[in-house]
mmCIF file with all atom_site columns, C-alpha atoms in Angstrom:
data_model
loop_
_atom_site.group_PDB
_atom_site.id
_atom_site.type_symbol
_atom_site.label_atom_id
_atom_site.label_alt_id
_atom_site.label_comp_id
_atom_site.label_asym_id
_atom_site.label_entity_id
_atom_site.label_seq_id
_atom_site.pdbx_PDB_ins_code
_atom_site.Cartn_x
_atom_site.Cartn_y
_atom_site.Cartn_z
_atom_site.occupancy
_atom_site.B_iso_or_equiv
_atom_site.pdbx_formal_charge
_atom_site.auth_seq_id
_atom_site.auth_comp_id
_atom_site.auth_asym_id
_atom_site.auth_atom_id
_atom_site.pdbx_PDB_model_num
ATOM 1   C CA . UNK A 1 1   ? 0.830  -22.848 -106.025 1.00 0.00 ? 1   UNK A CA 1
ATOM 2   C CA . UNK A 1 2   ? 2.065  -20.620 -109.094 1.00 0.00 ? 2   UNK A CA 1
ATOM 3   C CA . UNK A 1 3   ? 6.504  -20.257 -108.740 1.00 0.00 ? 3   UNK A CA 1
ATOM 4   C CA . UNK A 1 4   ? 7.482  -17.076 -108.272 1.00 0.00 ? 4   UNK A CA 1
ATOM 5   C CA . UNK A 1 5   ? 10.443 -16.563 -110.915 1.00 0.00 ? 5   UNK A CA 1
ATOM 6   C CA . UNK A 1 6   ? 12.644 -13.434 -112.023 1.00 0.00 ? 6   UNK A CA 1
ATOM 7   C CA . UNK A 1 7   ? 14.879 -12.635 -114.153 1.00 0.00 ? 7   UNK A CA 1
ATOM 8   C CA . UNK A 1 8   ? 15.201 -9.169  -112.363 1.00 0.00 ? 8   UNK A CA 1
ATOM 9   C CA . UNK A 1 9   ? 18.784 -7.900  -112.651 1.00 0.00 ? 9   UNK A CA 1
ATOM 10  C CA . UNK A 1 10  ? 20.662 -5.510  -110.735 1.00 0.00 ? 10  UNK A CA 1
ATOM 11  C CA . UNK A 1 11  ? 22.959 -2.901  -112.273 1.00 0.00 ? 11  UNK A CA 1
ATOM 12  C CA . UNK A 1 12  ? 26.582 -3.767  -110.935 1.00 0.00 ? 12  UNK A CA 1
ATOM 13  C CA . UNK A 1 13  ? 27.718 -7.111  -112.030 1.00 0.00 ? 13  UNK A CA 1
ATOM 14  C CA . UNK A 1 14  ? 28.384 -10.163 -109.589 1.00 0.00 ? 14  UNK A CA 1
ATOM 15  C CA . UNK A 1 15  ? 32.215 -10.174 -109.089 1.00 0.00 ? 15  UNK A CA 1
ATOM 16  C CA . UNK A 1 16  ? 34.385 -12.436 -106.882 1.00 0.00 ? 16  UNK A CA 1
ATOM 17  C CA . UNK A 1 17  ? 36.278 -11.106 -103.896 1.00 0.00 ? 17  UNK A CA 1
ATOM 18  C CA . UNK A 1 18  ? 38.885 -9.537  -105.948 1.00 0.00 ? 18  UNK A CA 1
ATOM 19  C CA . UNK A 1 19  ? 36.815 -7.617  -108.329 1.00 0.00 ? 19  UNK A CA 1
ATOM 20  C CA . UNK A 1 20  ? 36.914 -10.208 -111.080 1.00 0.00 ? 20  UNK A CA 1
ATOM 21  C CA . UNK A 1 21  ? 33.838 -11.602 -112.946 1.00 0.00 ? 21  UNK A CA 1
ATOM 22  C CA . UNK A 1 22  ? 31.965 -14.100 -110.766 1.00 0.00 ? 22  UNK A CA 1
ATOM 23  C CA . UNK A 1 23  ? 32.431 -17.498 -112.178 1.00 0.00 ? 23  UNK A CA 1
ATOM 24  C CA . UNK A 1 24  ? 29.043 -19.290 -113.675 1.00 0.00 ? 24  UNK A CA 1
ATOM 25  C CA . UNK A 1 25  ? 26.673 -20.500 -110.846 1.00 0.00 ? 25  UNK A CA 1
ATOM 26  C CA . UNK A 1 26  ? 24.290 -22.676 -110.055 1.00 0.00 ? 26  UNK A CA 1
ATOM 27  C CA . UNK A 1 27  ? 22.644 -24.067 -107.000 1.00 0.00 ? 27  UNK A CA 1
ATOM 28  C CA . UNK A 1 28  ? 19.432 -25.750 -106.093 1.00 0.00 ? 28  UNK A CA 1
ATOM 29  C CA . UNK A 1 29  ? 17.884 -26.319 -102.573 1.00 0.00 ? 29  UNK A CA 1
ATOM 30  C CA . UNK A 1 30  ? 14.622 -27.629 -100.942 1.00 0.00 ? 30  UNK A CA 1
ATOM 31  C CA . UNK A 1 31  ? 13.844 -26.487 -97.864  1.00 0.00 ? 31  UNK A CA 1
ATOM 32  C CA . UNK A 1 32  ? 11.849 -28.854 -95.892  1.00 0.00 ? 32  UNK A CA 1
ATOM 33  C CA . UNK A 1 33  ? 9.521  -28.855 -92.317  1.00 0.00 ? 33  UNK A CA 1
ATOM 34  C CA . UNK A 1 34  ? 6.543  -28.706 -90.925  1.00 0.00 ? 34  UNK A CA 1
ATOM 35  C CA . UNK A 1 35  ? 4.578  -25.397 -91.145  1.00 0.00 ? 35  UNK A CA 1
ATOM 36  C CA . UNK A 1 36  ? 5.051  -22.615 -88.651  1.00 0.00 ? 36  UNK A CA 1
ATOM 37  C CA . UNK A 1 37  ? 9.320  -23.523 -88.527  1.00 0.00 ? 37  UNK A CA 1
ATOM 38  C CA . UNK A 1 38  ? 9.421  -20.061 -90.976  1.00 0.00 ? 38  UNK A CA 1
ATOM 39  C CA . UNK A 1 39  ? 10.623 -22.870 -93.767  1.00 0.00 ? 39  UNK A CA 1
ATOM 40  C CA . UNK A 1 40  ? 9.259  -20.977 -96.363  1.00 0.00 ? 40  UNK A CA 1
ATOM 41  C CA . UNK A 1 41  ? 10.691 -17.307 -95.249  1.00 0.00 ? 41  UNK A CA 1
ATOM 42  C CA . UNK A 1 42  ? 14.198 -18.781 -94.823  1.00 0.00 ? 42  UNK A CA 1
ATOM 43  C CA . UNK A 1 43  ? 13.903 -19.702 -98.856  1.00 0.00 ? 43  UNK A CA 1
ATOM 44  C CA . UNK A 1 44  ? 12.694 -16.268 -99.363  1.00 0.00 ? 44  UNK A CA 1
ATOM 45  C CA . UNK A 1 45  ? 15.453 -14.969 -98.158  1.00 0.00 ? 45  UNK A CA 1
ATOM 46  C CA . UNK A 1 46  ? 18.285 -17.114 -99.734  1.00 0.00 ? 46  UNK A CA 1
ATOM 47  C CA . UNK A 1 47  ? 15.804 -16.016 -103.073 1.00 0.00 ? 47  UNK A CA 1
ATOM 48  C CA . UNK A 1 48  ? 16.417 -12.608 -102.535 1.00 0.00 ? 48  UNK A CA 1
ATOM 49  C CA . UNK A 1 49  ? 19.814 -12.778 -101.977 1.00 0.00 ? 49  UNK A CA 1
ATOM 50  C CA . UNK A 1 50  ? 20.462 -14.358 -104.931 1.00 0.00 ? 50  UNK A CA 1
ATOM 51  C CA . UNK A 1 51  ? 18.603 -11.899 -107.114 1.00 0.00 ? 51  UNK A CA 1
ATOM 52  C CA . UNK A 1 52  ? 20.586 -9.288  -104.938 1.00 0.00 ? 52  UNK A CA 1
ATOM 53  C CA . UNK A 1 53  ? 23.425 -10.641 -106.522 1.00 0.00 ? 53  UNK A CA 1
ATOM 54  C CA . UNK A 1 54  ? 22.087 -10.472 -110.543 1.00 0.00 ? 54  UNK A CA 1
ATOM 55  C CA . UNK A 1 55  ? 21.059 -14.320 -110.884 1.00 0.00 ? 55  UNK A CA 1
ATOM 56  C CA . UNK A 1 56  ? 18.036 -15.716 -112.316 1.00 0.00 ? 56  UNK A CA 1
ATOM 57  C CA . UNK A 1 57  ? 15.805 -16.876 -109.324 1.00 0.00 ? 57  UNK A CA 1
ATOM 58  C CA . UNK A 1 58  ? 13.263 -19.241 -108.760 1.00 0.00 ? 58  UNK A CA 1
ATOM 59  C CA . UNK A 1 59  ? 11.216 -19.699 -105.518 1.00 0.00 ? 59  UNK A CA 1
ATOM 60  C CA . UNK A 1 60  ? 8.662  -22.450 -105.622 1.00 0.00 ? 60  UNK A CA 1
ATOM 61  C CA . UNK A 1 61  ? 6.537  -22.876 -102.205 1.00 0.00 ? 61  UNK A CA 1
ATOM 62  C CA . UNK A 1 62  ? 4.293  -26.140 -101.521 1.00 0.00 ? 62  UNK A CA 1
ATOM 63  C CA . UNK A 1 63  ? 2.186  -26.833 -98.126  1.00 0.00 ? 63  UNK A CA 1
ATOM 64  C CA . UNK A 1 64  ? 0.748  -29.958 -96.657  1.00 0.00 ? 64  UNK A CA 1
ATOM 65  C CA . UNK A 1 65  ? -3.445 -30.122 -95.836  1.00 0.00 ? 65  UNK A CA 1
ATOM 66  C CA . UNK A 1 66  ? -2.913 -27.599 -92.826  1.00 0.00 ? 66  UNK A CA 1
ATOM 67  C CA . UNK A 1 67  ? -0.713 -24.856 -93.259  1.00 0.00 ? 67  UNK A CA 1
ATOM 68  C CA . UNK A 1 68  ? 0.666  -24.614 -88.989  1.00 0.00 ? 68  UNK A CA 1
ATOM 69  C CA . UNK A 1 69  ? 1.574  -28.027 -88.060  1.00 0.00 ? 69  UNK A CA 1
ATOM 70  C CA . UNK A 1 70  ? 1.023  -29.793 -92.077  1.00 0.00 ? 70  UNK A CA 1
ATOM 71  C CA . UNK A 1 71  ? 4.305  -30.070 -94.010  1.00 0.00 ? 71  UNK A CA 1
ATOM 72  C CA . UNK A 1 72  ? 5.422  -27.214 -95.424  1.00 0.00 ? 72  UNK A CA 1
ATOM 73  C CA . UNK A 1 73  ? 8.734  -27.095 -98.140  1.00 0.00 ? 73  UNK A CA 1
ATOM 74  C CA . UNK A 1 74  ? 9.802  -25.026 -101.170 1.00 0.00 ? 74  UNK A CA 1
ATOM 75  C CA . UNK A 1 75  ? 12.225 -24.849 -103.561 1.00 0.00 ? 75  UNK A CA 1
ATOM 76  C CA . UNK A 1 76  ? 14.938 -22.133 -104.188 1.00 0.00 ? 76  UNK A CA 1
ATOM 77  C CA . UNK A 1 77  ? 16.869 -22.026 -107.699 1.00 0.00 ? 77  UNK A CA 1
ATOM 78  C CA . UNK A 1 78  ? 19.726 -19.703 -107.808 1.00 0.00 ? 78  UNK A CA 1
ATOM 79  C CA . UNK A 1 79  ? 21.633 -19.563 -111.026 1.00 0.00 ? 79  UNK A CA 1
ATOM 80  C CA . UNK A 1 80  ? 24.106 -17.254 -113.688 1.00 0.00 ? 80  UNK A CA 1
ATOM 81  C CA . UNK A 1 81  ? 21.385 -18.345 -116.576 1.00 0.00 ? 81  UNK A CA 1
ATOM 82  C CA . UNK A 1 82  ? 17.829 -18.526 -116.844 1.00 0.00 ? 82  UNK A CA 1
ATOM 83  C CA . UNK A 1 83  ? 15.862 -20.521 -114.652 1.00 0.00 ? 83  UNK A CA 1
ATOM 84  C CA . UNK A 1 84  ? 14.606 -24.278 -117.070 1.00 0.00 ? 84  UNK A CA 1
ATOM 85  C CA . UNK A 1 85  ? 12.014 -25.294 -114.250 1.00 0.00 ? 85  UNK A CA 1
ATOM 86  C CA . UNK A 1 86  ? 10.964 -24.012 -110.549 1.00 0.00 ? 86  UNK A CA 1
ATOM 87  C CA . UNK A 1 87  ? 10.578 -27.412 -109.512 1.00 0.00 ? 87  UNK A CA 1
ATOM 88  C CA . UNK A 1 88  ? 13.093 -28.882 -107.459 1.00 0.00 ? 88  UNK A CA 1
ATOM 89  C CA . UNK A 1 89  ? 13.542 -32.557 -107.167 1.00 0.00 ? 89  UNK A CA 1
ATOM 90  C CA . UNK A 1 90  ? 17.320 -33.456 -107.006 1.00 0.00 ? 90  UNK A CA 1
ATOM 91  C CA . UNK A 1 91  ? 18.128 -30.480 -104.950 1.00 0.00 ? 91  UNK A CA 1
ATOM 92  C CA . UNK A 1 92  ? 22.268 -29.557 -104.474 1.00 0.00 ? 92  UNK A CA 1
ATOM 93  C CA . UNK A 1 93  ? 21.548 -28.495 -101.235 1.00 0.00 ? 93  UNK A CA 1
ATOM 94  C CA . UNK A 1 94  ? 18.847 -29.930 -98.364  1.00 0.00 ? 94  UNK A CA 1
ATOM 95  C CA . UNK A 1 95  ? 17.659 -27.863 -95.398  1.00 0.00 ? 95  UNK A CA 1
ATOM 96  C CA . UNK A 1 96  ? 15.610 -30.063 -92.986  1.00 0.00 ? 96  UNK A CA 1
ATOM 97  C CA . UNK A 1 97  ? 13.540 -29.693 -89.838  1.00 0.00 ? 97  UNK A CA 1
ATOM 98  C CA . UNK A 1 98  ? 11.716 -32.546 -89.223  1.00 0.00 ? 98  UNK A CA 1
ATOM 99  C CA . UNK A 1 99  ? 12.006 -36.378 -89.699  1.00 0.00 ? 99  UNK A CA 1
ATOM 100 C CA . UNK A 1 100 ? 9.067  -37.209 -91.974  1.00 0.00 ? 100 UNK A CA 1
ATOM 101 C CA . UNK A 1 101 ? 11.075 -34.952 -94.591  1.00 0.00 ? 101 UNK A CA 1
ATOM 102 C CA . UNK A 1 102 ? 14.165 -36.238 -93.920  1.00 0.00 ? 102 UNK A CA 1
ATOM 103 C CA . UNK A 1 103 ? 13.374 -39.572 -94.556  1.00 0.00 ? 103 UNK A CA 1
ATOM 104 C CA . UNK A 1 104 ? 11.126 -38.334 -98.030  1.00 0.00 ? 104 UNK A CA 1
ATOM 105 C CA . UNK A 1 105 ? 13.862 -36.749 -99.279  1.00 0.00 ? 105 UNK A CA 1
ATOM 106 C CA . UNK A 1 106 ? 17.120 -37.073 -98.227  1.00 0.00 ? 106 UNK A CA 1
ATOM 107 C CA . UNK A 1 107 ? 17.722 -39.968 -101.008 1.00 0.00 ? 107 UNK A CA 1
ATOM 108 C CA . UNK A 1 108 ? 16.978 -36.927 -103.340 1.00 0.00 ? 108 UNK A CA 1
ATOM 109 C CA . UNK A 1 109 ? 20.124 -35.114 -102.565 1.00 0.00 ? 109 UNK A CA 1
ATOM 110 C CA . UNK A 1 110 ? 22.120 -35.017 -105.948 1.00 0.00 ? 110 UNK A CA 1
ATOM 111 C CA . UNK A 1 111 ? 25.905 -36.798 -105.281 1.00 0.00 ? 111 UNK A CA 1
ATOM 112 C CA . UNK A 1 112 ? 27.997 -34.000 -103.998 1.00 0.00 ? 112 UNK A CA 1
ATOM 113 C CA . UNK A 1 113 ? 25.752 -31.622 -102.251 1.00 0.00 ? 113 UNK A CA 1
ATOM 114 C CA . UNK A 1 114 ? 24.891 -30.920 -98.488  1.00 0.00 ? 114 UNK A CA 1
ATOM 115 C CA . UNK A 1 115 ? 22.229 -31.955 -96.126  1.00 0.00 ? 115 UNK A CA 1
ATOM 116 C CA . UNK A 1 116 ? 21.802 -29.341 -92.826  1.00 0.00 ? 116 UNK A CA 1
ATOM 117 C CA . UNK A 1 117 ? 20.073 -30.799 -90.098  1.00 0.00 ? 117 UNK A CA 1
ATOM 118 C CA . UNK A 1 118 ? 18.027 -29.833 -87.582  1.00 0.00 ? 118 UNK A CA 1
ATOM 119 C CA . UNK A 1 119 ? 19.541 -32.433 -84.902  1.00 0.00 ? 119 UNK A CA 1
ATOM 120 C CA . UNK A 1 120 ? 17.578 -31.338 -82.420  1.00 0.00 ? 120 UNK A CA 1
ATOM 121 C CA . UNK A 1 121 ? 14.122 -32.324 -83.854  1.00 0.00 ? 121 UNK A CA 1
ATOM 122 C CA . UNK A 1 122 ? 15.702 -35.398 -86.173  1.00 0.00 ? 122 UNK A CA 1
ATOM 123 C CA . UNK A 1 123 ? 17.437 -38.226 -84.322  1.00 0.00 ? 123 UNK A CA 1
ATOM 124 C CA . UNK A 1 124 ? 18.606 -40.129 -87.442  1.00 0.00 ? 124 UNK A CA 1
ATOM 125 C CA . UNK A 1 125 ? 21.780 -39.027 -89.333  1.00 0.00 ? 125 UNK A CA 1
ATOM 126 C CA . UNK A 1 126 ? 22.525 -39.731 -93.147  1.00 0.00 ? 126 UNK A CA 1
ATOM 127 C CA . UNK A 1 127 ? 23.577 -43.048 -94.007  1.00 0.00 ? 127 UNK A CA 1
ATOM 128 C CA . UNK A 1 128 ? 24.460 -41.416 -97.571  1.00 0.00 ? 128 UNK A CA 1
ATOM 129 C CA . UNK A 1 129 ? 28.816 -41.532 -98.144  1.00 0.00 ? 129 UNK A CA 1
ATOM 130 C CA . UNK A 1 130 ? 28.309 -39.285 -101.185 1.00 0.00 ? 130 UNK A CA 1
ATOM 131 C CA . UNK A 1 131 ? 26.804 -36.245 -99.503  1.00 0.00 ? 131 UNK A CA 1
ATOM 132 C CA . UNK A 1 132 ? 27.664 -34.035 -96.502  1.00 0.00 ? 132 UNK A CA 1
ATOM 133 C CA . UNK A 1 133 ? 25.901 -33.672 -93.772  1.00 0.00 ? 133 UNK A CA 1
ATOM 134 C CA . UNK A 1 134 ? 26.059 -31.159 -90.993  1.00 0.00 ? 134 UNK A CA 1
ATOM 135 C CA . UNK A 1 135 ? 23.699 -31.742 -87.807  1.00 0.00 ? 135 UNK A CA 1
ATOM 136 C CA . UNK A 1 136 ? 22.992 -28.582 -85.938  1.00 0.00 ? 136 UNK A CA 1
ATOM 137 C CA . UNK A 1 137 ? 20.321 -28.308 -82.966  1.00 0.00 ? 137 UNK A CA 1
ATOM 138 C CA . UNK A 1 138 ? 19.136 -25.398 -84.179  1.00 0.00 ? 138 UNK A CA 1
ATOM 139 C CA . UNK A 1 139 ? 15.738 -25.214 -82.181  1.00 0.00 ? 139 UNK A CA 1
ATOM 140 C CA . UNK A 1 140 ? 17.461 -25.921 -78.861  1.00 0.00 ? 140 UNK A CA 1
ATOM 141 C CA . UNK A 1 141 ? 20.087 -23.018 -79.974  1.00 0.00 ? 141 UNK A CA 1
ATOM 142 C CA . UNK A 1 142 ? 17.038 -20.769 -80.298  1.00 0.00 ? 142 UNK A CA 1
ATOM 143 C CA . UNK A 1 143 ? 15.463 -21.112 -77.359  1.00 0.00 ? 143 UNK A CA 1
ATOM 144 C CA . UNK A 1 144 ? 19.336 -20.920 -75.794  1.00 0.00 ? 144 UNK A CA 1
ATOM 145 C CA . UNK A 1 145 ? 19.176 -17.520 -77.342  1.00 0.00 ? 145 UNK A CA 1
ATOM 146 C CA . UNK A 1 146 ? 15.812 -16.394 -76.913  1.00 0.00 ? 146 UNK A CA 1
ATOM 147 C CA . UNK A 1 147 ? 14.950 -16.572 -79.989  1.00 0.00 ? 147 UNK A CA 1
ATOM 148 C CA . UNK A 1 148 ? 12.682 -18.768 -80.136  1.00 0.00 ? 148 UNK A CA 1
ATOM 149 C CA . UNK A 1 149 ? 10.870 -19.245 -83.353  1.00 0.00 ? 149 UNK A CA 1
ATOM 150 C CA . UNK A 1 150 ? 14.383 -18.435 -85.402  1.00 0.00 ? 150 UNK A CA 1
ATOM 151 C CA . UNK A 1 151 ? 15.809 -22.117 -86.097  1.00 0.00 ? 151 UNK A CA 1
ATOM 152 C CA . UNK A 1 152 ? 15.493 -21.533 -89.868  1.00 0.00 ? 152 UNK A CA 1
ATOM 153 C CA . UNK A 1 153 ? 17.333 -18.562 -89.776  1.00 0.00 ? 153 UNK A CA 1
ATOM 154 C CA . UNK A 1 154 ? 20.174 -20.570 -87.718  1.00 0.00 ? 154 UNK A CA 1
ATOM 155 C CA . UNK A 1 155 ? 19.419 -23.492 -90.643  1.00 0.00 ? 155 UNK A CA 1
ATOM 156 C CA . UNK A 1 156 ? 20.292 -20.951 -93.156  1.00 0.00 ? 156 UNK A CA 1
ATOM 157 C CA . UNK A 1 157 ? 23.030 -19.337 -91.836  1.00 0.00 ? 157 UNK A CA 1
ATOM 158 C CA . UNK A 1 158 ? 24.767 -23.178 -91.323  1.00 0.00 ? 158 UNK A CA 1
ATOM 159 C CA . UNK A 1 159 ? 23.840 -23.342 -95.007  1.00 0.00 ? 159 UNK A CA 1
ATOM 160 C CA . UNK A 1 160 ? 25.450 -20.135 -95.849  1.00 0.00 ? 160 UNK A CA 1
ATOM 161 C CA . UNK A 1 161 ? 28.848 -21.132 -93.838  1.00 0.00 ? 161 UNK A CA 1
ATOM 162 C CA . UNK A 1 162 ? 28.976 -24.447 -95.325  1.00 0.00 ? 162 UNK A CA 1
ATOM 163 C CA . UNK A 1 163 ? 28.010 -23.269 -99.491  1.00 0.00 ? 163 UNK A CA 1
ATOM 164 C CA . UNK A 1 164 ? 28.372 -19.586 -99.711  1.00 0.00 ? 164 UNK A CA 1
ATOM 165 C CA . UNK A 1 165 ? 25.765 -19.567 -101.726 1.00 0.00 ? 165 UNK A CA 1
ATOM 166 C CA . UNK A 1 166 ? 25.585 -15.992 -101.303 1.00 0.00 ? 166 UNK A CA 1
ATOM 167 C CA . UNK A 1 167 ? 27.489 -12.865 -99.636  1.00 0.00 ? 167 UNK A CA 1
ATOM 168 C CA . UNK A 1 168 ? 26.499 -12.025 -96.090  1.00 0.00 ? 168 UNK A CA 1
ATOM 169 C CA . UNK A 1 169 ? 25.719 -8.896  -97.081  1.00 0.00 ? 169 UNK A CA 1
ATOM 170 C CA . UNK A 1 170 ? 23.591 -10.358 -99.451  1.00 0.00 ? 170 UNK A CA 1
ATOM 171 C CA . UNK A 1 171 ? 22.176 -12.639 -97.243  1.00 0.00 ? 171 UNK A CA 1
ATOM 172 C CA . UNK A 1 172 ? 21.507 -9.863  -94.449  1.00 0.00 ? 172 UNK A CA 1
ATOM 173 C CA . UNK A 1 173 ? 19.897 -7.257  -97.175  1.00 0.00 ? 173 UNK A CA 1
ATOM 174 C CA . UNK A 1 174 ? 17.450 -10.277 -98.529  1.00 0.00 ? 174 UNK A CA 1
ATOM 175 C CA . UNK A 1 175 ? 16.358 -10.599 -94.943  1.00 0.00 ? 175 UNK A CA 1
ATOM 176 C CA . UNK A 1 176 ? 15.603 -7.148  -94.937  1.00 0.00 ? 176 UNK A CA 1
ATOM 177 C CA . UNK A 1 177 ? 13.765 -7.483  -97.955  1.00 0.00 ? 177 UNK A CA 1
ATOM 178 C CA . UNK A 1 178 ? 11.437 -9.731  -96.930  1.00 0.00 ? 178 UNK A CA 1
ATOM 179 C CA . UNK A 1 179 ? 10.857 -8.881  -93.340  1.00 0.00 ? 179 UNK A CA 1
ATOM 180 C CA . UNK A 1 180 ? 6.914  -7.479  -93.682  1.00 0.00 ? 180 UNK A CA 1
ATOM 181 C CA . UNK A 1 181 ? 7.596  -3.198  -91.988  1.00 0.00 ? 181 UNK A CA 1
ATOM 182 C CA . UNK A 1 182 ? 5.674  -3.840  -89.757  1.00 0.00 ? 182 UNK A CA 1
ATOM 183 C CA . UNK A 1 183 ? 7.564  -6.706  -87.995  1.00 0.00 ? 183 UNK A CA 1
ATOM 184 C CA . UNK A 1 184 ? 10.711 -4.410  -88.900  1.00 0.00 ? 184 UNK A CA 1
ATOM 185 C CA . UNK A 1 185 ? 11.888 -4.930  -85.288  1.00 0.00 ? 185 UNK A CA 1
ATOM 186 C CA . UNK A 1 186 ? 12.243 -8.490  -85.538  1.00 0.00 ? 186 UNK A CA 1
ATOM 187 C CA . UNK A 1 187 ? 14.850 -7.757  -87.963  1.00 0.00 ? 187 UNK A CA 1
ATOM 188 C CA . UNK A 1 188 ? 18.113 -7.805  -85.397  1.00 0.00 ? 188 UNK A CA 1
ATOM 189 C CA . UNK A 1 189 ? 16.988 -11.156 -84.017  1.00 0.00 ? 189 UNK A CA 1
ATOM 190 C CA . UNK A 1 190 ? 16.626 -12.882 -87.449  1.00 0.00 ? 190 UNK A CA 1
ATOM 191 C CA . UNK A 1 191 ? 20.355 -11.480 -88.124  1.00 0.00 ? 191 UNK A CA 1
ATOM 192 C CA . UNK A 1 192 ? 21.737 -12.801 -84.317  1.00 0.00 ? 192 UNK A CA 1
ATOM 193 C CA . UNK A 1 193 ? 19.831 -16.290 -85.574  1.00 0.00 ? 193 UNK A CA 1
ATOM 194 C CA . UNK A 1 194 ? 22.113 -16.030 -88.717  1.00 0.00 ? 194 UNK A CA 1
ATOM 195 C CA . UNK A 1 195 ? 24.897 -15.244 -87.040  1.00 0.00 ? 195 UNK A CA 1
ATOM 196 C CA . UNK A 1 196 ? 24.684 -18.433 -84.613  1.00 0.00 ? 196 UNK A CA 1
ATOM 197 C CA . UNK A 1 197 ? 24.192 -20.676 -87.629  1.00 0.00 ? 197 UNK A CA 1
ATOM 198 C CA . UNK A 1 198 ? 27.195 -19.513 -89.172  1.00 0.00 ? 198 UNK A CA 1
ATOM 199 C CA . UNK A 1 199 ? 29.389 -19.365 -86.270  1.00 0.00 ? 199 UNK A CA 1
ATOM 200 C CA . UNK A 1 200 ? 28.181 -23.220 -85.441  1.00 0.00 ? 200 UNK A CA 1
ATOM 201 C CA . UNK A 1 201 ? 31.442 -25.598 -86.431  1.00 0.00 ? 201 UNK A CA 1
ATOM 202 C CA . UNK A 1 202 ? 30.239 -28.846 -84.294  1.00 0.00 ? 202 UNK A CA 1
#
């Protein structure tokens, strides 16, 4: 599967909350599942909102033999300079939703970054002292909510509390982005699915 890069810019320049220059950033993150959890869409997203934003982007999707119920993951590089390599191997950040990924990758997570877990699928938690790790049941939250189908947009949204890897706004006009029109209506629950992720401090 070819990466889909861009060095697409926007016009107004990324500033921090007080109008200043945004600082130089970086961040890398593998989303990981089994297909039909929406892994790839929730990368999407966090790739558009990025690009939103004036970075460099890189979104780099890979699927298992079957592509419902095969393992599904991709790659998301957000950064201030050009993009060296789609591929995404140490990732800073780790988004997982089942345990044959967690237990692939989770010893992949550089020193320092974040693991979000779906705690609800995944009954192991990370033995690692030099990451964080947040565990969210994010498929039993959905189904709470009735919106079933929308764990990875309550994964991303714990993401987005927890490493503001974006603005909301952002984050909310990415969605919109990538939403196909004519599922346009599904567009409120995807944001109520962010919302719960972010609100989520267990």
């Amino acid at each position: 599967m070819m990466a889909t890069t861009t060095s697409e810019r926007v016009d107004t320049p990324v500033t921090a909350g007080n109008g200043a220059q945004a600082k130089p950033y970086s961040m890398t993150t593998l989303f990981a599942g089994f297909g039909g959890q929406g892994i790839l869409f929730s990368g999407k997203v966090m790739a558009y909102a990025g690009l939103l934003e004036g970075r460099e982007v890189s979104w780099l999707p890979s699927y298992g033999p079957e592509m419902r119920g095969g393992t599904a993951n991709c790659g998301v590089c957000i950064s201030s300079n050009p993009v060296g390599s789609p591929l995404v191997t140490d990732p800073d950040a780790f988004v997982v939703m089942n345990l044959p990924s967690f237990l692939k990758y989770i010893d992949h997570v550089r020193p320092g970054g974040v693991a979000v877990l779906d705690s609800f699928l995944i009954d192991r938690k990370v033995e690692r002292n030099d990451i964080r790790a947040f565990y969210i049941p994010a498929t039993r939250l959905a189904s709470e909510n009735k919106i079933d189908g929308l764990a990875n947009m309550i994964m991303l949204g714990k993401l987005l509390r927890e490493t503001q890897f974006a603005a909301y706004d952002s984050v909310i006009a990415g969605l919109r982005k990538s939403v196909p029109a004519r599922k346009a209506a599904l567009v409120d629950a995807n944001i109520k699915a962010i919302g719960i992720g972010m609100e989520y401090n267990k």
